[in-house]
Amino acid sequence: MPYDKTIKAQLITDFHRHEGDTGSADVQIAILTKRILHLTEHLRTNKHDESCRRGLLMMVGSRRRLLAYLRKIDYARYLALQNA
């Protein structure tokens, strides 16, 4: 189930760096985290959904790479995002 626009817009307003920012690492990590949490709950009830599991693992990898990038570029933002 895709997220409705209000949830995604709320995440963008919570984590944007400047007005109109929709693609910074902070925003991407926040959106991926929300989707990962949703898919984790889905997989708790649907244990044999392998295509969903593959998508979840791909999202976890993407988030891990974005967090590594953010940690290397701006450690203070990385720590702020970890505490949020």
PDB file of N, CA, C and O in Angstrom:
ATOM      1  N   MET A   1       0.838  -1.181   0.000  1.00  0.00           N
ATOM      2  CA  MET A   1       0.000   0.000   0.000  1.00  0.00           C
ATOM      3  C   MET A   1       0.882   1.243   0.000  1.00  0.00           C
ATOM      4  O   MET A   1       1.702   1.432   0.888  1.00  0.00           O
ATOM      5  N   PRO A   2       0.755   2.083  -1.019  1.00  0.00           N
ATOM      6  CA  PRO A   2       1.553   3.311  -1.034  1.00  0.00           C
ATOM      7  C   PRO A   2       1.033   4.306   0.005  1.00  0.00           C
ATOM      8  O   PRO A   2      -0.134   4.280   0.380  1.00  0.00           O
ATOM      9  N   TYR A   3       1.930   5.146   0.455  1.00  0.00           N
ATOM     10  CA  TYR A   3       1.547   6.145   1.444  1.00  0.00           C
ATOM     11  C   TYR A   3       0.764   7.255   0.778  1.00  0.00           C
ATOM     12  O   TYR A   3       0.995   7.594  -0.377  1.00  0.00           O
ATOM     13  N   ASP A   4      -0.158   7.828   1.518  1.00  0.00           N
ATOM     14  CA  ASP A   4      -0.850   8.959   0.936  1.00  0.00           C
ATOM     15  C   ASP A   4       0.042  10.191   1.026  1.00  0.00           C
ATOM     16  O   ASP A   4       1.061  10.208   1.719  1.00  0.00           O
ATOM     17  N   LYS A   5      -0.332  11.196   0.312  1.00  0.00           N
ATOM     18  CA  LYS A   5       0.517  12.374   0.158  1.00  0.00           C
ATOM     19  C   LYS A   5       0.727  13.129   1.461  1.00  0.00           C
ATOM     20  O   LYS A   5       1.753  13.768   1.643  1.00  0.00           O
ATOM     21  N   THR A   6      -0.223  13.042   2.373  1.00  0.00           N
ATOM     22  CA  THR A   6      -0.099  13.813   3.614  1.00  0.00           C
ATOM     23  C   THR A   6       1.022  13.266   4.498  1.00  0.00           C
ATOM     24  O   THR A   6       1.745  14.040   5.113  1.00  0.00           O
ATOM     25  N   ILE A   7       1.165  11.941   4.553  1.00  0.00           N
ATOM     26  CA  ILE A   7       2.233  11.358   5.374  1.00  0.00           C
ATOM     27  C   ILE A   7       3.596  11.735   4.807  1.00  0.00           C
ATOM     28  O   ILE A   7       4.497  12.148   5.538  1.00  0.00           O
ATOM     29  N   LYS A   8       3.735  11.602   3.487  1.00  0.00           N
ATOM     30  CA  LYS A   8       5.000  11.936   2.847  1.00  0.00           C
ATOM     31  C   LYS A   8       5.301  13.434   2.969  1.00  0.00           C
ATOM     32  O   LYS A   8       6.434  13.827   3.258  1.00  0.00           O
ATOM     33  N   ALA A   9       4.289  14.270   2.811  1.00  0.00           N
ATOM     34  CA  ALA A   9       4.476  15.714   2.948  1.00  0.00           C
ATOM     35  C   ALA A   9       4.879  16.076   4.370  1.00  0.00           C
ATOM     36  O   ALA A   9       5.721  16.958   4.574  1.00  0.00           O
ATOM     37  N   GLN A  10       4.306  15.398   5.354  1.00  0.00           N
ATOM     38  CA  GLN A  10       4.676  15.660   6.746  1.00  0.00           C
ATOM     39  C   GLN A  10       6.129  15.292   7.004  1.00  0.00           C
ATOM     40  O   GLN A  10       6.854  16.014   7.679  1.00  0.00           O
ATOM     41  N   LEU A  11       6.576  14.155   6.463  1.00  0.00           N
ATOM     42  CA  LEU A  11       7.979  13.767   6.613  1.00  0.00           C
ATOM     43  C   LEU A  11       8.906  14.784   5.955  1.00  0.00           C
ATOM     44  O   LEU A  11       9.960  15.127   6.501  1.00  0.00           O
ATOM     45  N   ILE A  12       8.503  15.258   4.786  1.00  0.00           N
ATOM     46  CA  ILE A  12       9.328  16.244   4.077  1.00  0.00           C
ATOM     47  C   ILE A  12       9.427  17.533   4.883  1.00  0.00           C
ATOM     48  O   ILE A  12      10.515  18.094   5.041  1.00  0.00           O
ATOM     49  N   THR A  13       8.310  18.004   5.448  1.00  0.00           N
ATOM     50  CA  THR A  13       8.368  19.246   6.223  1.00  0.00           C
ATOM     51  C   THR A  13       9.140  19.056   7.527  1.00  0.00           C
ATOM     52  O   THR A  13       9.742  20.005   8.026  1.00  0.00           O
ATOM     53  N   ASP A  14       9.131  17.858   8.079  1.00  0.00           N
ATOM     54  CA  ASP A  14       9.868  17.618   9.317  1.00  0.00           C
ATOM     55  C   ASP A  14      11.384  17.565   9.095  1.00  0.00           C
ATOM     56  O   ASP A  14      12.153  17.960   9.975  1.00  0.00           O
ATOM     57  N   PHE A  15      11.823  17.075   7.944  1.00  0.00           N
ATOM     58  CA  PHE A  15      13.248  16.820   7.751  1.00  0.00           C
ATOM     59  C   PHE A  15      13.889  17.646   6.634  1.00  0.00           C
ATOM     60  O   PHE A  15      15.067  17.437   6.327  1.00  0.00           O
ATOM     61  N   HIS A  16      13.167  18.585   6.017  1.00  0.00           N
ATOM     62  CA  HIS A  16      13.770  19.354   4.932  1.00  0.00           C
ATOM     63  C   HIS A  16      14.848  20.304   5.464  1.00  0.00           C
ATOM     64  O   HIS A  16      14.811  20.725   6.615  1.00  0.00           O
ATOM     65  N   ARG A  17      15.797  20.608   4.599  1.00  0.00           N
ATOM     66  CA  ARG A  17      16.890  21.501   4.983  1.00  0.00           C
ATOM     67  C   ARG A  17      16.594  22.938   4.597  1.00  0.00           C
ATOM     68  O   ARG A  17      17.086  23.875   5.211  1.00  0.00           O
ATOM     69  N   HIS A  18      15.834  23.141   3.532  1.00  0.00           N
ATOM     70  CA  HIS A  18      15.431  24.474   3.092  1.00  0.00           C
ATOM     71  C   HIS A  18      14.077  24.344   2.413  1.00  0.00           C
ATOM     72  O   HIS A  18      13.591  23.238   2.173  1.00  0.00           O
ATOM     73  N   GLU A  19      13.451  25.447   2.118  1.00  0.00           N
ATOM     74  CA  GLU A  19      12.129  25.429   1.506  1.00  0.00           C
ATOM     75  C   GLU A  19      12.212  24.806   0.112  1.00  0.00           C
ATOM     76  O   GLU A  19      13.086  25.131  -0.670  1.00  0.00           O
ATOM     77  N   GLY A  20      11.336  23.892  -0.177  1.00  0.00           N
ATOM     78  CA  GLY A  20      11.333  23.233  -1.477  1.00  0.00           C
ATOM     79  C   GLY A  20      12.244  22.021  -1.544  1.00  0.00           C
ATOM     80  O   GLY A  20      12.381  21.407  -2.597  1.00  0.00           O
ATOM     81  N   ASP A  21      12.855  21.654  -0.447  1.00  0.00           N
ATOM     82  CA  ASP A  21      13.768  20.509  -0.417  1.00  0.00           C
ATOM     83  C   ASP A  21      12.965  19.221  -0.298  1.00  0.00           C
ATOM     84  O   ASP A  21      12.266  19.008   0.683  1.00  0.00           O
ATOM     85  N   THR A  22      13.062  18.370  -1.323  1.00  0.00           N
ATOM     86  CA  THR A  22      12.363  17.089  -1.270  1.00  0.00           C
ATOM     87  C   THR A  22      13.305  15.920  -1.496  1.00  0.00           C
ATOM     88  O   THR A  22      12.863  14.779  -1.414  1.00  0.00           O
ATOM     89  N   GLY A  23      14.580  16.175  -1.770  1.00  0.00           N
ATOM     90  CA  GLY A  23      15.462  15.082  -2.136  1.00  0.00           C
ATOM     91  C   GLY A  23      16.758  15.011  -1.375  1.00  0.00           C
ATOM     92  O   GLY A  23      17.641  14.239  -1.748  1.00  0.00           O
ATOM     93  N   SER A  24      16.908  15.783  -0.305  1.00  0.00           N
ATOM     94  CA  SER A  24      18.154  15.712   0.450  1.00  0.00           C
ATOM     95  C   SER A  24      18.251  14.357   1.138  1.00  0.00           C
ATOM     96  O   SER A  24      17.270  13.629   1.279  1.00  0.00           O
ATOM     97  N   ALA A  25      19.432  14.017   1.567  1.00  0.00           N
ATOM     98  CA  ALA A  25      19.659  12.728   2.217  1.00  0.00           C
ATOM     99  C   ALA A  25      18.793  12.586   3.463  1.00  0.00           C
ATOM    100  O   ALA A  25      18.262  11.502   3.740  1.00  0.00           O
ATOM    101  N   ASP A  26      18.609  13.667   4.192  1.00  0.00           N
ATOM    102  CA  ASP A  26      17.783  13.626   5.402  1.00  0.00           C
ATOM    103  C   ASP A  26      16.345  13.206   5.078  1.00  0.00           C
ATOM    104  O   ASP A  26      15.773  12.349   5.746  1.00  0.00           O
ATOM    105  N   VAL A  27      15.781  13.809   4.058  1.00  0.00           N
ATOM    106  CA  VAL A  27      14.400  13.519   3.669  1.00  0.00           C
ATOM    107  C   VAL A  27      14.293  12.093   3.145  1.00  0.00           C
ATOM    108  O   VAL A  27      13.374  11.352   3.503  1.00  0.00           O
ATOM    109  N   GLN A  28      15.247  11.683   2.318  1.00  0.00           N
ATOM    110  CA  GLN A  28      15.216  10.335   1.761  1.00  0.00           C
ATOM    111  C   GLN A  28      15.312   9.279   2.861  1.00  0.00           C
ATOM    112  O   GLN A  28      14.602   8.267   2.827  1.00  0.00           O
ATOM    113  N   ILE A  29      16.170   9.522   3.837  1.00  0.00           N
ATOM    114  CA  ILE A  29      16.323   8.570   4.945  1.00  0.00           C
ATOM    115  C   ILE A  29      15.038   8.492   5.758  1.00  0.00           C
ATOM    116  O   ILE A  29      14.604   7.402   6.156  1.00  0.00           O
ATOM    117  N   ALA A  30      14.398   9.628   6.001  1.00  0.00           N
ATOM    118  CA  ALA A  30      13.150   9.637   6.771  1.00  0.00           C
ATOM    119  C   ALA A  30      12.054   8.866   6.047  1.00  0.00           C
ATOM    120  O   ALA A  30      11.327   8.067   6.666  1.00  0.00           O
ATOM    121  N   ILE A  31      11.934   9.070   4.741  1.00  0.00           N
ATOM    122  CA  ILE A  31      10.901   8.371   3.974  1.00  0.00           C
ATOM    123  C   ILE A  31      11.192   6.877   3.931  1.00  0.00           C
ATOM    124  O   ILE A  31      10.289   6.047   4.111  1.00  0.00           O
ATOM    125  N   LEU A  32      12.449   6.514   3.712  1.00  0.00           N
ATOM    126  CA  LEU A  32      12.811   5.094   3.698  1.00  0.00           C
ATOM    127  C   LEU A  32      12.547   4.438   5.049  1.00  0.00           C
ATOM    128  O   LEU A  32      12.071   3.302   5.114  1.00  0.00           O
ATOM    129  N   THR A  33      12.857   5.140   6.127  1.00  0.00           N
ATOM    130  CA  THR A  33      12.627   4.584   7.461  1.00  0.00           C
ATOM    131  C   THR A  33      11.151   4.306   7.681  1.00  0.00           C
ATOM    132  O   THR A  33      10.779   3.245   8.199  1.00  0.00           O
ATOM    133  N   LYS A  34      10.291   5.228   7.284  1.00  0.00           N
ATOM    134  CA  LYS A  34       8.847   5.037   7.434  1.00  0.00           C
ATOM    135  C   LYS A  34       8.370   3.843   6.613  1.00  0.00           C
ATOM    136  O   LYS A  34       7.587   3.018   7.091  1.00  0.00           O
ATOM    137  N   ARG A  35       8.855   3.718   5.381  1.00  0.00           N
ATOM    138  CA  ARG A  35       8.459   2.598   4.529  1.00  0.00           C
ATOM    139  C   ARG A  35       8.987   1.273   5.078  1.00  0.00           C
ATOM    140  O   ARG A  35       8.281   0.255   5.022  1.00  0.00           O
ATOM    141  N   ILE A  36      10.198   1.275   5.624  1.00  0.00           N
ATOM    142  CA  ILE A  36      10.777   0.062   6.200  1.00  0.00           C
ATOM    143  C   ILE A  36       9.955  -0.397   7.393  1.00  0.00           C
ATOM    144  O   ILE A  36       9.670  -1.593   7.550  1.00  0.00           O
ATOM    145  N   LEU A  37       9.548   0.530   8.244  1.00  0.00           N
ATOM    146  CA  LEU A  37       8.722   0.173   9.393  1.00  0.00           C
ATOM    147  C   LEU A  37       7.379  -0.424   8.955  1.00  0.00           C
ATOM    148  O   LEU A  37       6.893  -1.399   9.536  1.00  0.00           O
ATOM    149  N   HIS A  38       6.808   0.146   7.909  1.00  0.00           N
ATOM    150  CA  HIS A  38       5.537  -0.350   7.393  1.00  0.00           C
ATOM    151  C   HIS A  38       5.695  -1.768   6.834  1.00  0.00           C
ATOM    152  O   HIS A  38       4.880  -2.660   7.115  1.00  0.00           O
ATOM    153  N   LEU A  39       6.735  -1.993   6.047  1.00  0.00           N
ATOM    154  CA  LEU A  39       6.943  -3.320   5.464  1.00  0.00           C
ATOM    155  C   LEU A  39       7.310  -4.357   6.518  1.00  0.00           C
ATOM    156  O   LEU A  39       6.963  -5.535   6.379  1.00  0.00           O
ATOM    157  N   THR A  40       7.987  -3.947   7.556  1.00  0.00           N
ATOM    158  CA  THR A  40       8.311  -4.872   8.639  1.00  0.00           C
ATOM    159  C   THR A  40       7.042  -5.384   9.297  1.00  0.00           C
ATOM    160  O   THR A  40       6.908  -6.586   9.578  1.00  0.00           O
ATOM    161  N   GLU A  41       6.095  -4.480   9.539  1.00  0.00           N
ATOM    162  CA  GLU A  41       4.814  -4.892  10.101  1.00  0.00           C
ATOM    163  C   GLU A  41       4.066  -5.820   9.145  1.00  0.00           C
ATOM    164  O   GLU A  41       3.452  -6.801   9.567  1.00  0.00           O
ATOM    165  N   HIS A  42       4.115  -5.522   7.862  1.00  0.00           N
ATOM    166  CA  HIS A  42       3.461  -6.367   6.865  1.00  0.00           C
ATOM    167  C   HIS A  42       4.055  -7.773   6.870  1.00  0.00           C
ATOM    168  O   HIS A  42       3.320  -8.763   6.800  1.00  0.00           O
ATOM    169  N   LEU A  43       5.370  -7.864   6.976  1.00  0.00           N
ATOM    170  CA  LEU A  43       6.024  -9.170   6.943  1.00  0.00           C
ATOM    171  C   LEU A  43       5.815  -9.965   8.225  1.00  0.00           C
ATOM    172  O   LEU A  43       5.988 -11.182   8.225  1.00  0.00           O
ATOM    173  N   ARG A  44       5.455  -9.318   9.301  1.00  0.00           N
ATOM    174  CA  ARG A  44       5.140 -10.061  10.522  1.00  0.00           C
ATOM    175  C   ARG A  44       3.879 -10.890  10.343  1.00  0.00           C
ATOM    176  O   ARG A  44       3.759 -11.971  10.913  1.00  0.00           O
ATOM    177  N   THR A  45       2.946 -10.384   9.560  1.00  0.00           N
ATOM    178  CA  THR A  45       1.710 -11.135   9.334  1.00  0.00           C
ATOM    179  C   THR A  45       1.779 -12.000   8.078  1.00  0.00           C
ATOM    180  O   THR A  45       1.075 -12.997   7.986  1.00  0.00           O
ATOM    181  N   ASN A  46       2.603 -11.624   7.101  1.00  0.00           N
ATOM    182  CA  ASN A  46       2.726 -12.363   5.842  1.00  0.00           C
ATOM    183  C   ASN A  46       4.150 -12.881   5.710  1.00  0.00           C
ATOM    184  O   ASN A  46       4.951 -12.337   4.949  1.00  0.00           O
ATOM    185  N   LYS A  47       4.460 -13.920   6.409  1.00  0.00           N
ATOM    186  CA  LYS A  47       5.833 -14.408   6.508  1.00  0.00           C
ATOM    187  C   LYS A  47       6.391 -14.933   5.192  1.00  0.00           C
ATOM    188  O   LYS A  47       7.595 -14.951   5.002  1.00  0.00           O
ATOM    189  N   HIS A  48       5.552 -15.354   4.269  1.00  0.00           N
ATOM    190  CA  HIS A  48       6.035 -15.971   3.033  1.00  0.00           C
ATOM    191  C   HIS A  48       6.013 -15.026   1.841  1.00  0.00           C
ATOM    192  O   HIS A  48       6.156 -15.477   0.703  1.00  0.00           O
ATOM    193  N   ASP A  49       5.864 -13.750   2.080  1.00  0.00           N
ATOM    194  CA  ASP A  49       5.850 -12.761   1.002  1.00  0.00           C
ATOM    195  C   ASP A  49       7.290 -12.419   0.628  1.00  0.00           C
ATOM    196  O   ASP A  49       7.886 -11.457   1.121  1.00  0.00           O
ATOM    197  N   GLU A  50       7.856 -13.208  -0.271  1.00  0.00           N
ATOM    198  CA  GLU A  50       9.282 -13.078  -0.601  1.00  0.00           C
ATOM    199  C   GLU A  50       9.584 -11.838  -1.428  1.00  0.00           C
ATOM    200  O   GLU A  50      10.650 -11.246  -1.299  1.00  0.00           O
ATOM    201  N   SER A  51       8.670 -11.433  -2.307  1.00  0.00           N
ATOM    202  CA  SER A  51       8.934 -10.235  -3.110  1.00  0.00           C
ATOM    203  C   SER A  51       8.950  -8.991  -2.226  1.00  0.00           C
ATOM    204  O   SER A  51       9.761  -8.079  -2.433  1.00  0.00           O
ATOM    205  N   CYS A  52       8.100  -8.980  -1.226  1.00  0.00           N
ATOM    206  CA  CYS A  52       8.097  -7.869  -0.274  1.00  0.00           C
ATOM    207  C   CYS A  52       9.386  -7.874   0.545  1.00  0.00           C
ATOM    208  O   CYS A  52       9.963  -6.825   0.812  1.00  0.00           O
ATOM    209  N   ARG A  53       9.830  -9.054   0.932  1.00  0.00           N
ATOM    210  CA  ARG A  53      11.062  -9.175   1.702  1.00  0.00           C
ATOM    211  C   ARG A  53      12.259  -8.656   0.902  1.00  0.00           C
ATOM    212  O   ARG A  53      13.125  -7.972   1.428  1.00  0.00           O
ATOM    213  N   ARG A  54      12.279  -8.966  -0.393  1.00  0.00           N
ATOM    214  CA  ARG A  54      13.367  -8.486  -1.250  1.00  0.00           C
ATOM    215  C   ARG A  54      13.343  -6.963  -1.339  1.00  0.00           C
ATOM    216  O   ARG A  54      14.377  -6.298  -1.244  1.00  0.00           O
ATOM    217  N   GLY A  55      12.156  -6.393  -1.517  1.00  0.00           N
ATOM    218  CA  GLY A  55      12.038  -4.936  -1.548  1.00  0.00           C
ATOM    219  C   GLY A  55      12.472  -4.304  -0.246  1.00  0.00           C
ATOM    220  O   GLY A  55      13.137  -3.261  -0.241  1.00  0.00           O
ATOM    221  N   LEU A  56      12.121  -4.939   0.862  1.00  0.00           N
ATOM    222  CA  LEU A  56      12.524  -4.441   2.177  1.00  0.00           C
ATOM    223  C   LEU A  56      14.046  -4.445   2.306  1.00  0.00           C
ATOM    224  O   LEU A  56      14.639  -3.455   2.754  1.00  0.00           O
ATOM    225  N   LEU A  57      14.672  -5.534   1.897  1.00  0.00           N
ATOM    226  CA  LEU A  57      16.135  -5.608   1.985  1.00  0.00           C
ATOM    227  C   LEU A  57      16.811  -4.571   1.094  1.00  0.00           C
ATOM    228  O   LEU A  57      17.844  -4.007   1.469  1.00  0.00           O
ATOM    229  N   MET A  58      16.223  -4.299  -0.068  1.00  0.00           N
ATOM    230  CA  MET A  58      16.783  -3.269  -0.940  1.00  0.00           C
ATOM    231  C   MET A  58      16.657  -1.888  -0.302  1.00  0.00           C
ATOM    232  O   MET A  58      17.578  -1.068  -0.381  1.00  0.00           O
ATOM    233  N   MET A  59      15.532  -1.631   0.352  1.00  0.00           N
ATOM    234  CA  MET A  59      15.342  -0.342   1.030  1.00  0.00           C
ATOM    235  C   MET A  59      16.296  -0.186   2.207  1.00  0.00           C
ATOM    236  O   MET A  59      16.840   0.902   2.425  1.00  0.00           O
ATOM    237  N   VAL A  60      16.508  -1.269   2.949  1.00  0.00           N
ATOM    238  CA  VAL A  60      17.437  -1.213   4.074  1.00  0.00           C
ATOM    239  C   VAL A  60      18.843  -0.902   3.565  1.00  0.00           C
ATOM    240  O   VAL A  60      19.569  -0.094   4.154  1.00  0.00           O
ATOM    241  N   GLY A  61      19.235  -1.514   2.445  1.00  0.00           N
ATOM    242  CA  GLY A  61      20.542  -1.238   1.858  1.00  0.00           C
ATOM    243  C   GLY A  61      20.672   0.199   1.396  1.00  0.00           C
ATOM    244  O   GLY A  61      21.705   0.844   1.604  1.00  0.00           O
ATOM    245  N   SER A  62      19.621   0.717   0.781  1.00  0.00           N
ATOM    246  CA  SER A  62      19.643   2.117   0.327  1.00  0.00           C
ATOM    247  C   SER A  62      19.772   3.063   1.507  1.00  0.00           C
ATOM    248  O   SER A  62      20.552   4.025   1.470  1.00  0.00           O
ATOM    249  N   ARG A  63      19.007   2.797   2.562  1.00  0.00           N
ATOM    250  CA  ARG A  63      19.079   3.656   3.749  1.00  0.00           C
ATOM    251  C   ARG A  63      20.454   3.569   4.393  1.00  0.00           C
ATOM    252  O   ARG A  63      21.016   4.578   4.824  1.00  0.00           O
ATOM    253  N   ARG A  64      21.034   2.373   4.432  1.00  0.00           N
ATOM    254  CA  ARG A  64      22.358   2.200   5.020  1.00  0.00           C
ATOM    255  C   ARG A  64      23.406   2.997   4.237  1.00  0.00           C
ATOM    256  O   ARG A  64      24.263   3.670   4.820  1.00  0.00           O
ATOM    257  N   ARG A  65      23.320   2.966   2.904  1.00  0.00           N
ATOM    258  CA  ARG A  65      24.264   3.739   2.084  1.00  0.00           C
ATOM    259  C   ARG A  65      24.076   5.231   2.272  1.00  0.00           C
ATOM    260  O   ARG A  65      25.053   5.990   2.351  1.00  0.00           O
ATOM    261  N   LEU A  66      22.820   5.693   2.345  1.00  0.00           N
ATOM    262  CA  LEU A  66      22.569   7.118   2.572  1.00  0.00           C
ATOM    263  C   LEU A  66      23.087   7.561   3.938  1.00  0.00           C
ATOM    264  O   LEU A  66      23.655   8.654   4.076  1.00  0.00           O
ATOM    265  N   LEU A  67      22.898   6.716   4.957  1.00  0.00           N
ATOM    266  CA  LEU A  67      23.410   7.061   6.291  1.00  0.00           C
ATOM    267  C   LEU A  67      24.937   7.110   6.290  1.00  0.00           C
ATOM    268  O   LEU A  67      25.525   7.987   6.934  1.00  0.00           O
ATOM    269  N   ALA A  68      25.588   6.201   5.584  1.00  0.00           N
ATOM    270  CA  ALA A  68      27.054   6.225   5.498  1.00  0.00           C
ATOM    271  C   ALA A  68      27.527   7.490   4.791  1.00  0.00           C
ATOM    272  O   ALA A  68      28.510   8.118   5.213  1.00  0.00           O
ATOM    273  N   TYR A  69      26.828   7.880   3.724  1.00  0.00           N
ATOM    274  CA  TYR A  69      27.162   9.111   3.009  1.00  0.00           C
ATOM    275  C   TYR A  69      27.008  10.317   3.925  1.00  0.00           C
ATOM    276  O   TYR A  69      27.890  11.178   4.008  1.00  0.00           O
ATOM    277  N   LEU A  70      25.894  10.389   4.626  1.00  0.00           N
ATOM    278  CA  LEU A  70      25.637  11.527   5.510  1.00  0.00           C
ATOM    279  C   LEU A  70      26.651  11.579   6.643  1.00  0.00           C
ATOM    280  O   LEU A  70      27.105  12.654   7.027  1.00  0.00           O
ATOM    281  N   ARG A  71      27.012  10.420   7.157  1.00  0.00           N
ATOM    282  CA  ARG A  71      28.008  10.369   8.232  1.00  0.00           C
ATOM    283  C   ARG A  71      29.361  10.893   7.752  1.00  0.00           C
ATOM    284  O   ARG A  71      30.060  11.594   8.483  1.00  0.00           O
ATOM    285  N   LYS A  72      29.709  10.573   6.512  1.00  0.00           N
ATOM    286  CA  LYS A  72      30.991  11.015   5.963  1.00  0.00           C
ATOM    287  C   LYS A  72      30.978  12.512   5.643  1.00  0.00           C
ATOM    288  O   LYS A  72      31.964  13.204   5.877  1.00  0.00           O
ATOM    289  N   ILE A  73      29.864  13.012   5.148  1.00  0.00           N
ATOM    290  CA  ILE A  73      29.777  14.410   4.704  1.00  0.00           C
ATOM    291  C   ILE A  73      29.557  15.368   5.868  1.00  0.00           C
ATOM    292  O   ILE A  73      30.237  16.384   5.985  1.00  0.00           O
ATOM    293  N   ASP A  74      28.585  15.068   6.723  1.00  0.00           N
ATOM    294  CA  ASP A  74      28.222  15.992   7.805  1.00  0.00           C
ATOM    295  C   ASP A  74      27.813  15.184   9.035  1.00  0.00           C
ATOM    296  O   ASP A  74      26.657  14.776   9.173  1.00  0.00           O
ATOM    297  N   TYR A  75      28.761  14.960   9.921  1.00  0.00           N
ATOM    298  CA  TYR A  75      28.537  14.095  11.075  1.00  0.00           C
ATOM    299  C   TYR A  75      27.492  14.666  12.035  1.00  0.00           C
ATOM    300  O   TYR A  75      26.723  13.911  12.630  1.00  0.00           O
ATOM    301  N   ALA A  76      27.403  15.974  12.146  1.00  0.00           N
ATOM    302  CA  ALA A  76      26.416  16.587  13.042  1.00  0.00           C
ATOM    303  C   ALA A  76      24.996  16.298  12.558  1.00  0.00           C
ATOM    304  O   ALA A  76      24.105  15.997  13.365  1.00  0.00           O
ATOM    305  N   ARG A  77      24.748  16.398  11.256  1.00  0.00           N
ATOM    306  CA  ARG A  77      23.431  16.069  10.704  1.00  0.00           C
ATOM    307  C   ARG A  77      23.119  14.590  10.888  1.00  0.00           C
ATOM    308  O   ARG A  77      21.984  14.216  11.152  1.00  0.00           O
ATOM    309  N   TYR A  78      24.130  13.754  10.743  1.00  0.00           N
ATOM    310  CA  TYR A  78      23.964  12.319  10.948  1.00  0.00           C
ATOM    311  C   TYR A  78      23.496  12.038  12.374  1.00  0.00           C
ATOM    312  O   TYR A  78      22.552  11.283  12.592  1.00  0.00           O
ATOM    313  N   LEU A  79      24.149  12.662  13.347  1.00  0.00           N
ATOM    314  CA  LEU A  79      23.769  12.465  14.742  1.00  0.00           C
ATOM    315  C   LEU A  79      22.368  13.014  15.031  1.00  0.00           C
ATOM    316  O   LEU A  79      21.595  12.414  15.771  1.00  0.00           O
ATOM    317  N   ALA A  80      22.043  14.162  14.418  1.00  0.00           N
ATOM    318  CA  ALA A  80      20.706  14.743  14.618  1.00  0.00           C
ATOM    319  C   ALA A  80      19.640  13.833  14.043  1.00  0.00           C
ATOM    320  O   ALA A  80      18.561  13.679  14.635  1.00  0.00           O
ATOM    321  N   LEU A  81      19.926  13.210  12.932  1.00  0.00           N
ATOM    322  CA  LEU A  81      18.969  12.309  12.310  1.00  0.00           C
ATOM    323  C   LEU A  81      18.823  11.019  13.112  1.00  0.00           C
ATOM    324  O   LEU A  81      17.733  10.462  13.217  1.00  0.00           O
ATOM    325  N   GLN A  82      19.898  10.563  13.716  1.00  0.00           N
ATOM    326  CA  GLN A  82      19.844   9.361  14.551  1.00  0.00           C
ATOM    327  C   GLN A  82      19.005   9.599  15.799  1.00  0.00           C
ATOM    328  O   GLN A  82      18.334   8.699  16.279  1.00  0.00           O
ATOM    329  N   ASN A  83      19.016  10.804  16.326  1.00  0.00           N
ATOM    330  CA  ASN A  83      18.276  11.115  17.545  1.00  0.00           C
ATOM    331  C   ASN A  83      16.824  11.497  17.267  1.00  0.00           C
ATOM    332  O   ASN A  83      16.045  11.611  18.214  1.00  0.00           O
ATOM    333  N   ALA A  84      16.479  11.707  15.998  1.00  0.00           N
ATOM    334  CA  ALA A  84      15.104  12.138  15.660  1.00  0.00           C
ATOM    335  C   ALA A  84      14.136  10.989  15.644  1.00  0.00           C
ATOM    336  O   ALA A  84      14.388   9.869  15.700  1.00  0.00           O
TER     337      ALA A  84
END
